[in-house]
CSV table of C-alpha atoms and ligand atoms in Angstrom, one decimal:
chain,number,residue,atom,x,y,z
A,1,UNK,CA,82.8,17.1,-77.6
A,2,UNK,CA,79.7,19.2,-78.4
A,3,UNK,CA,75.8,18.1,-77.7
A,4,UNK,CA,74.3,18.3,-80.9
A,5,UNK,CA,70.4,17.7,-80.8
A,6,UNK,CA,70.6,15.0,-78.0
A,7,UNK,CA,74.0,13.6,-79.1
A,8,UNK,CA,77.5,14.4,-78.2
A,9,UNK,CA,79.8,14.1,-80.8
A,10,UNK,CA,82.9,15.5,-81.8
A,11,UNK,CA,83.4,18.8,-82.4
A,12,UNK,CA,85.1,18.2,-85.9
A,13,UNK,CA,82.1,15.8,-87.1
A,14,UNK,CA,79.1,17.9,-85.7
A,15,UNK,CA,76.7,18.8,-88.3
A,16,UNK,CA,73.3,20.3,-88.5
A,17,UNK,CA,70.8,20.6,-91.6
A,18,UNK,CA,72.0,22.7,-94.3
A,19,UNK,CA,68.0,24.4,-94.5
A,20,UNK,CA,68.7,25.7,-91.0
A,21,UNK,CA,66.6,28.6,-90.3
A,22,UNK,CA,69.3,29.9,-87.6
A,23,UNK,CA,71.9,29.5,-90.7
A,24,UNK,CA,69.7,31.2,-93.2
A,25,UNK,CA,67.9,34.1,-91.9
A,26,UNK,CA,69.2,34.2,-87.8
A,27,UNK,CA,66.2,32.6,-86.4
A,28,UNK,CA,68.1,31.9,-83.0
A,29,UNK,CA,68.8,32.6,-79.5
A,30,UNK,CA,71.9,31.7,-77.2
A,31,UNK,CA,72.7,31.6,-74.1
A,32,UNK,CA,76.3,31.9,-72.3
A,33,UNK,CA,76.9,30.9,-68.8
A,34,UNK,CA,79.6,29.9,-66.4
A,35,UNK,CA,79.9,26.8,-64.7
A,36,UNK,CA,82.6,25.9,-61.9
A,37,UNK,CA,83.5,22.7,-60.8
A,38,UNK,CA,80.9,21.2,-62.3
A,39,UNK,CA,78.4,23.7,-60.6
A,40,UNK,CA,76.3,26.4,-62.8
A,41,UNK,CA,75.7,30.0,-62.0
A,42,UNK,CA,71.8,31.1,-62.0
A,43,UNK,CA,71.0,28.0,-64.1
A,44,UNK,CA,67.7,29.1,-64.3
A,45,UNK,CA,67.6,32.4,-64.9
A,46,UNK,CA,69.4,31.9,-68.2
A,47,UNK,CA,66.9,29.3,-69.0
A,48,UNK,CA,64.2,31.6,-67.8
A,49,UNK,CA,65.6,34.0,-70.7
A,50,UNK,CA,65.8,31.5,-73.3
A,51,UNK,CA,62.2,30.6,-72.8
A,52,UNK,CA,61.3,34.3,-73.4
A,53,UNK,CA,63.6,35.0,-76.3
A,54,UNK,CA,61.8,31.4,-77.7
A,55,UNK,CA,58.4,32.5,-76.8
A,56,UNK,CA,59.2,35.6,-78.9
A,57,UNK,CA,60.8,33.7,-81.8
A,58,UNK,CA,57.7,30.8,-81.3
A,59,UNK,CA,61.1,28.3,-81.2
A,60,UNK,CA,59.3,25.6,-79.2
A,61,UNK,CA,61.9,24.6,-77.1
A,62,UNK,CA,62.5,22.1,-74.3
A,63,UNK,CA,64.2,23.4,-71.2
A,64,UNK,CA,64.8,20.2,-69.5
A,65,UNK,CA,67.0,18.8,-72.5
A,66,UNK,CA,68.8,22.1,-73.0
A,67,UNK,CA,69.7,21.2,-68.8
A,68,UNK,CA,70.4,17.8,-69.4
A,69,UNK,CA,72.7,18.5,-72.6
A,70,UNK,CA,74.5,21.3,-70.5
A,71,UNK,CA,75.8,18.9,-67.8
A,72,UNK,CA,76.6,16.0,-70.6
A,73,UNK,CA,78.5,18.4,-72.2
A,74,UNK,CA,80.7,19.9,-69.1
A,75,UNK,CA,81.3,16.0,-68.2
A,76,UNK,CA,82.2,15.3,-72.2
A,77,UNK,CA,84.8,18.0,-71.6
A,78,UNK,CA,86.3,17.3,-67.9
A,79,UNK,CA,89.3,18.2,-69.2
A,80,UNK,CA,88.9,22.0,-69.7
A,81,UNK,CA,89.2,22.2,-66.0
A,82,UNK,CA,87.0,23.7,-63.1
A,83,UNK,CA,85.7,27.0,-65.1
A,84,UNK,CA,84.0,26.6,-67.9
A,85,UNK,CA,81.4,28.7,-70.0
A,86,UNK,CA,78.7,26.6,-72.0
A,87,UNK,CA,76.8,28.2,-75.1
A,88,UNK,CA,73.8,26.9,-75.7
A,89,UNK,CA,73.0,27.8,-79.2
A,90,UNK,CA,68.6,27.3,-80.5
A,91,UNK,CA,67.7,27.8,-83.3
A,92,UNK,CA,64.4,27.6,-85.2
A,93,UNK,CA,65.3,24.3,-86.9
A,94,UNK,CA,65.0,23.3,-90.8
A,95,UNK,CA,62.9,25.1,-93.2
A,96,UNK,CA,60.1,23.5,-94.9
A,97,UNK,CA,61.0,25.6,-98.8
A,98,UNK,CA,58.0,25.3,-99.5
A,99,UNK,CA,56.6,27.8,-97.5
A,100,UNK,CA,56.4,31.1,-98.2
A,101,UNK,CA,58.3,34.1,-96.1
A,102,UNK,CA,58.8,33.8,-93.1
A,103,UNK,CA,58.3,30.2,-93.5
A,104,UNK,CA,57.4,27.1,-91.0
A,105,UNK,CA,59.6,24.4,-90.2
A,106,UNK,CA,60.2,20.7,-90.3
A,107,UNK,CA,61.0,19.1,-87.3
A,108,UNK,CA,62.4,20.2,-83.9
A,109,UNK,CA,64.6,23.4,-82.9
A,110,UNK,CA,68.0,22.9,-83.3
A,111,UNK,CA,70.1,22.8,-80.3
A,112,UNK,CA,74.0,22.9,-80.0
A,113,UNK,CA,76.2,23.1,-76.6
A,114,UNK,CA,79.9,23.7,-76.4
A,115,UNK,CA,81.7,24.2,-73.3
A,116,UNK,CA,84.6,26.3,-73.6
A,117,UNK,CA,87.3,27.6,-70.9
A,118,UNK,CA,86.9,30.9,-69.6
A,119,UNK,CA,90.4,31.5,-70.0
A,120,UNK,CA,93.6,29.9,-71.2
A,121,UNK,CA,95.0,28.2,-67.7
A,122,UNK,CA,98.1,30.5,-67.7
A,123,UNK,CA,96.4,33.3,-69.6
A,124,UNK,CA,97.1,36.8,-67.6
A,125,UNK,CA,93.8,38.2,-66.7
A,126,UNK,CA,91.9,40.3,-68.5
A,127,UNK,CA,92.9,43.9,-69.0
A,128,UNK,CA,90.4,46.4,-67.6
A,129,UNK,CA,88.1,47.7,-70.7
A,130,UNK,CA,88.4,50.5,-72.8
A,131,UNK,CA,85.3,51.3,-74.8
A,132,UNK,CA,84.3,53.0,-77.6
A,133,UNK,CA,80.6,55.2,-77.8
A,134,UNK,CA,78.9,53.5,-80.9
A,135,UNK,CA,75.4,54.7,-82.2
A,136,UNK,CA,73.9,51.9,-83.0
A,137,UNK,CA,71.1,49.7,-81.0
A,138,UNK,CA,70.3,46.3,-80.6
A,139,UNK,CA,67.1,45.1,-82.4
A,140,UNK,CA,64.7,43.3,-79.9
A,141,UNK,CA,67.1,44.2,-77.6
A,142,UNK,CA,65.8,41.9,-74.8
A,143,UNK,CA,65.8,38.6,-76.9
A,144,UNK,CA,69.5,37.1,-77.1
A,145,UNK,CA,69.5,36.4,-80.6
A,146,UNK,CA,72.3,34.8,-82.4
A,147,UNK,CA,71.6,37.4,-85.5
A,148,UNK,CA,74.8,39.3,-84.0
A,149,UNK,CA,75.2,41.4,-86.7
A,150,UNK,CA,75.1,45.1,-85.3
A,151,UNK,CA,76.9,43.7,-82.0
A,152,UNK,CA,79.2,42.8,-84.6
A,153,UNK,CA,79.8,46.0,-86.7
A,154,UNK,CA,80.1,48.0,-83.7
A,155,UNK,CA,82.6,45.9,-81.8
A,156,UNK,CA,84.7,45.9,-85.2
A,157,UNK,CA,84.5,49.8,-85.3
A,158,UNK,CA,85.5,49.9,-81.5
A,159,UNK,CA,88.4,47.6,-82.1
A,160,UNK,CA,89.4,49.8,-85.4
A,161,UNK,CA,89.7,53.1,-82.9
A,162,UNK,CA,91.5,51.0,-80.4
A,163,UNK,CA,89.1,50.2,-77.9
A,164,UNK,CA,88.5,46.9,-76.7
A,165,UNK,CA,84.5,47.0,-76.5
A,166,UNK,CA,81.8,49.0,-78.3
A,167,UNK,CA,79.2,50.8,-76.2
A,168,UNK,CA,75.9,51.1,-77.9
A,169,UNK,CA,73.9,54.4,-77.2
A,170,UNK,CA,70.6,55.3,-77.4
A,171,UNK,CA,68.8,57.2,-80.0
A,172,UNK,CA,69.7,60.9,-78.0
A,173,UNK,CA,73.3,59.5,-77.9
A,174,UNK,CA,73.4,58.1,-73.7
A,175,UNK,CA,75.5,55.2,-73.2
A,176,UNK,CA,73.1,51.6,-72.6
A,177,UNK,CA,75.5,48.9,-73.0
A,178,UNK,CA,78.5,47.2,-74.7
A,179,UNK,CA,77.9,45.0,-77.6
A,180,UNK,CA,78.2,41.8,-75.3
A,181,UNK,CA,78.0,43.9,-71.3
A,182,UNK,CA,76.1,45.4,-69.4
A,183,UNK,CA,77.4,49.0,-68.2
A,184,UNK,CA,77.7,50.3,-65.0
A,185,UNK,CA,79.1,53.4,-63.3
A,186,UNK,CA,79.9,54.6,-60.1
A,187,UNK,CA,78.7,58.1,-60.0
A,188,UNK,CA,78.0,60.5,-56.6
A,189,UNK,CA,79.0,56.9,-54.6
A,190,UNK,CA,76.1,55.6,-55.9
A,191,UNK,CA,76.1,52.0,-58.8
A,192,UNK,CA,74.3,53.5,-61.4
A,193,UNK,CA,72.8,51.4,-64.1
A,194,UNK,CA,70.2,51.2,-67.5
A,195,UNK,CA,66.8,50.1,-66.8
A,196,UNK,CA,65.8,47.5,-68.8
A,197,UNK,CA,63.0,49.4,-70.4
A,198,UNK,CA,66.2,51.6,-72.3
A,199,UNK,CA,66.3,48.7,-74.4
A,200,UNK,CA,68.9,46.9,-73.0
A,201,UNK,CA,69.3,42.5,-72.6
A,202,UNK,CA,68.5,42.1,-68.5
A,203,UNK,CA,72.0,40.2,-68.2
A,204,UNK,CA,72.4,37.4,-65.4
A,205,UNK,CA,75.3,39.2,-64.6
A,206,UNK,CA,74.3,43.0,-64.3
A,207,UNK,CA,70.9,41.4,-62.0
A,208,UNK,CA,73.6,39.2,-59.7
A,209,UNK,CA,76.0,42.8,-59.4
A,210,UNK,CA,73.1,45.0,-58.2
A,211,UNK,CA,72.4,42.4,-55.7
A,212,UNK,CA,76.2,42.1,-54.5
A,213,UNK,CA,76.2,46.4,-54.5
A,214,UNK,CA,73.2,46.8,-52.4
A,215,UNK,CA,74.6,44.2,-50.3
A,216,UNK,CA,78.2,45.8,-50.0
A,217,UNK,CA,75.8,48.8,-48.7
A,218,UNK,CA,76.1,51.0,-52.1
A,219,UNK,CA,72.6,52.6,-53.7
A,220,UNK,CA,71.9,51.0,-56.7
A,221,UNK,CA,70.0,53.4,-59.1
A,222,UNK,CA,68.3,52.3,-62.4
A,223,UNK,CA,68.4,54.7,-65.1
A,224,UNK,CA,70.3,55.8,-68.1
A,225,UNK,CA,73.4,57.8,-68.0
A,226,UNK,CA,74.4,60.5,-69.5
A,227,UNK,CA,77.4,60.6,-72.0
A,228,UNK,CA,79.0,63.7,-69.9
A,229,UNK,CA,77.8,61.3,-66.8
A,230,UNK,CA,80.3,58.3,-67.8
A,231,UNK,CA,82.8,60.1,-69.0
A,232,UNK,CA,83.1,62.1,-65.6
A,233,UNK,CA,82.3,58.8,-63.1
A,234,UNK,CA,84.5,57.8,-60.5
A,235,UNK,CA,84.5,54.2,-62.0
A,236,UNK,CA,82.7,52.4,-64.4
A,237,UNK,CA,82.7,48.4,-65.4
A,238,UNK,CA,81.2,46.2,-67.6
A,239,UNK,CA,79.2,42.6,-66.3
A,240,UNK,CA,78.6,39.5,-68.9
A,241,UNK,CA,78.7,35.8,-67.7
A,242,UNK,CA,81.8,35.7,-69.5
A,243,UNK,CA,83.7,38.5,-68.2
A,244,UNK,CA,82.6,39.2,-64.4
A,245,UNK,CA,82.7,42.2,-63.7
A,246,UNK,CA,85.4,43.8,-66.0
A,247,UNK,CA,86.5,47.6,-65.0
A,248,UNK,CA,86.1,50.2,-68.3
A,249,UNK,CA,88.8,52.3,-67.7
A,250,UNK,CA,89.1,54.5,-70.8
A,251,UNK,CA,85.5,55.5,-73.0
A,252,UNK,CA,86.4,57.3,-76.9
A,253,UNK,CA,90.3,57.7,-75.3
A,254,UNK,CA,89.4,59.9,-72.3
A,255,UNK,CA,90.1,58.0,-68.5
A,256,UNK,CA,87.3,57.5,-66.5
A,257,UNK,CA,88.4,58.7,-62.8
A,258,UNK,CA,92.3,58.1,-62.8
A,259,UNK,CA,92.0,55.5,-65.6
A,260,UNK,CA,92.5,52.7,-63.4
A,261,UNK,CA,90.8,50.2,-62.3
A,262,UNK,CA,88.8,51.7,-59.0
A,263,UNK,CA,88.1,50.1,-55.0
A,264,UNK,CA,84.5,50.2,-55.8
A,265,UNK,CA,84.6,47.7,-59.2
A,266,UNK,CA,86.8,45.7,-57.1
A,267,UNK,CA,85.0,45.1,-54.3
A,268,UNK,CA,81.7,44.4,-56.5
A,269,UNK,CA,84.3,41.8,-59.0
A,270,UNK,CA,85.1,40.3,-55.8
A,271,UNK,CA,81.9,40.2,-54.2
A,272,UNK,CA,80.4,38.5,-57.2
A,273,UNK,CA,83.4,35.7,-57.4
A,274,UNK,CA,82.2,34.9,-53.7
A,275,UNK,CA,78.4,34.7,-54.9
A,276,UNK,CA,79.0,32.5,-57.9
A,277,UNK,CA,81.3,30.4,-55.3
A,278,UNK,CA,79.1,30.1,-52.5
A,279,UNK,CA,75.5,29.8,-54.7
A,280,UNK,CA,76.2,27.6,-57.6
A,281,UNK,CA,74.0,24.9,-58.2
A,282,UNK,CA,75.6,21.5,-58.9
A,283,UNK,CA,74.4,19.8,-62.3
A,284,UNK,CA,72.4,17.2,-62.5
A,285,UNK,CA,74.0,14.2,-64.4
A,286,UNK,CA,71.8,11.2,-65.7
B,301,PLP,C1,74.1,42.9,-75.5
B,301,PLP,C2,74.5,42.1,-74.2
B,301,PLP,N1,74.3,42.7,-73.0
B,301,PLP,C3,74.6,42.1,-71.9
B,301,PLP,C4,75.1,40.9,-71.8
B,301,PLP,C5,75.5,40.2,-70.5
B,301,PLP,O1,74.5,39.2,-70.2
B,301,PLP,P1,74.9,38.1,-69.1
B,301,PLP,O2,75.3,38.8,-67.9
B,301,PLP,O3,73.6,37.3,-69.0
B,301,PLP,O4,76.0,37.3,-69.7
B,301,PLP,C6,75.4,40.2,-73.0
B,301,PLP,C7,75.9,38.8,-73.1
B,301,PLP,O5,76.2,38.2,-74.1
B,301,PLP,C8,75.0,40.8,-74.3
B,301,PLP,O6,75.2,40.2,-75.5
């Protein structure tokens, strides 16, 4: 079942309007976020970044319903299991043709939620990373938009050379983030990560990591690394809501330390399993 605009309804008979501004020019945001046993991780800060991305796009949308159609949705689909992840997808609604470029709308934001399972149950788990240096950035790189497209390109060209996830560089070449992660690396001991100001999204997940670093008693430093500087880390690991924490083992074919995953990444994967386990917030149901 998916929520579609205040209704669930079958995933094979959902529809929404043809004059879709998401649909025809990208005017949309999403959101991705896991939920556990009925309970969601940093519920609000993903909300918190929707609001921003919509402030941005002037989609006037309605936090409470998005919250109220994320925990009909995970009940509509009990059966998944206990981990799910629910995409909330807004966009800017129908387009009134009669207006010229960029156009206004008629009628409300369209909203669609899906809940999905993290994993097939007897899936393996995921294979650490291997990434691929891409130069290519993000547009409005702190607005979540579902205009994809370069995230896209460059996750195509990483898979093409063999690597399972692009990572997009800035414009003198230093790695920022993949095309759906946040990087990180541990270099000199210390959790090094982009600021946000490099033009990367502030992901719920790369915010929940520093917190579990500092509290496992590493430094966490904010700034961008260098190419050389990744390449020659002692570990390095991706974070999405999605994913975890994911080690990147390999970057353009060369290991990073022995090109395994490292004690470091798995302490911090661990460390944020236990956070999302002991702080989940349970969802309210109507
Ligand atoms: C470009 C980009 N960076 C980082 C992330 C990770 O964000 P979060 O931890 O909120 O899932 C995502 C998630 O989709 C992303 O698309």
């Amino acid at each position: 079942m998916v929520w579609v605009d205040g209704r669930l309804v079958p995933a094979a008979r959902a529809t929404v309007s043809a004059l879709d501004r998401g649909l025809r020019s990208g005017e949309g945001l999403y959101e991705t976020l896991r939920v556990r046993r009925r309970r969601a991780f940093r519920l609000a800060a993903h909300l918190e970044r929707l609001e921003a991305g919509a402030a941005i796009l002037t989609i006037p949308i309605e936090s409470a319903a998005v919250r109220a159609g994320i925990a009909a949705v995970v009940t509509a689909n009990d059966h998944l299991g206990d981990d799910v992840v629910v995409r909330v997808t807004c966009t800017a609604g129908p387009l009134d043709l009669t207006t010229p470029f960029p156009g206004t709308g008629v009628g409300p934001p369209t909203v669609v939620l899906t809940a999905q399972r993290t994993r097939a149950p007897d899936a393996p788990p995921r294979p650490p990373a291997r990434g691929h240096l891409v130069d290519l950035r993000r547009e409005l790189p702190t607005v979540k938009s579902t205009a994809s497209l370069l995230s896209l390109v460059a996750q195509r060209e990483a898979r093409a050379h063999g690597a399972s996830d692009a990572i997009l560089c800035d414009p003198e070449g230093r790695p920022l983030e993949a095309a759906a992660a946040n990087l990180a690396a541990v270099v000199d001991g210390q959790l090094v990560t982009a600021p946000i100001s490099a033009g990367i999204l502030g992901g719920v997940t790369r915010t929940a990591l520093c917190e579990v670093a500092t509290g496992c008693g590493l430094v966490v430093t904010e700034r961008t690394l260098e190419r050389g500087e990744l390449l020659g880390a002692e570990e390095a690991l991706l974070t999405s809501a999605v994913r975890g924490v994911q080690p990147l083992v390999r970057v353009d074919g060369q290991p990073i330390g022995d090109g395994t995953p490292g004690p470091v990444t798995a302490r911090l994967r661990q460390g944020l399993e236990d956070l999302i386990e002991a702080t989940a917030e349970p969802l309210e149901l109507s």
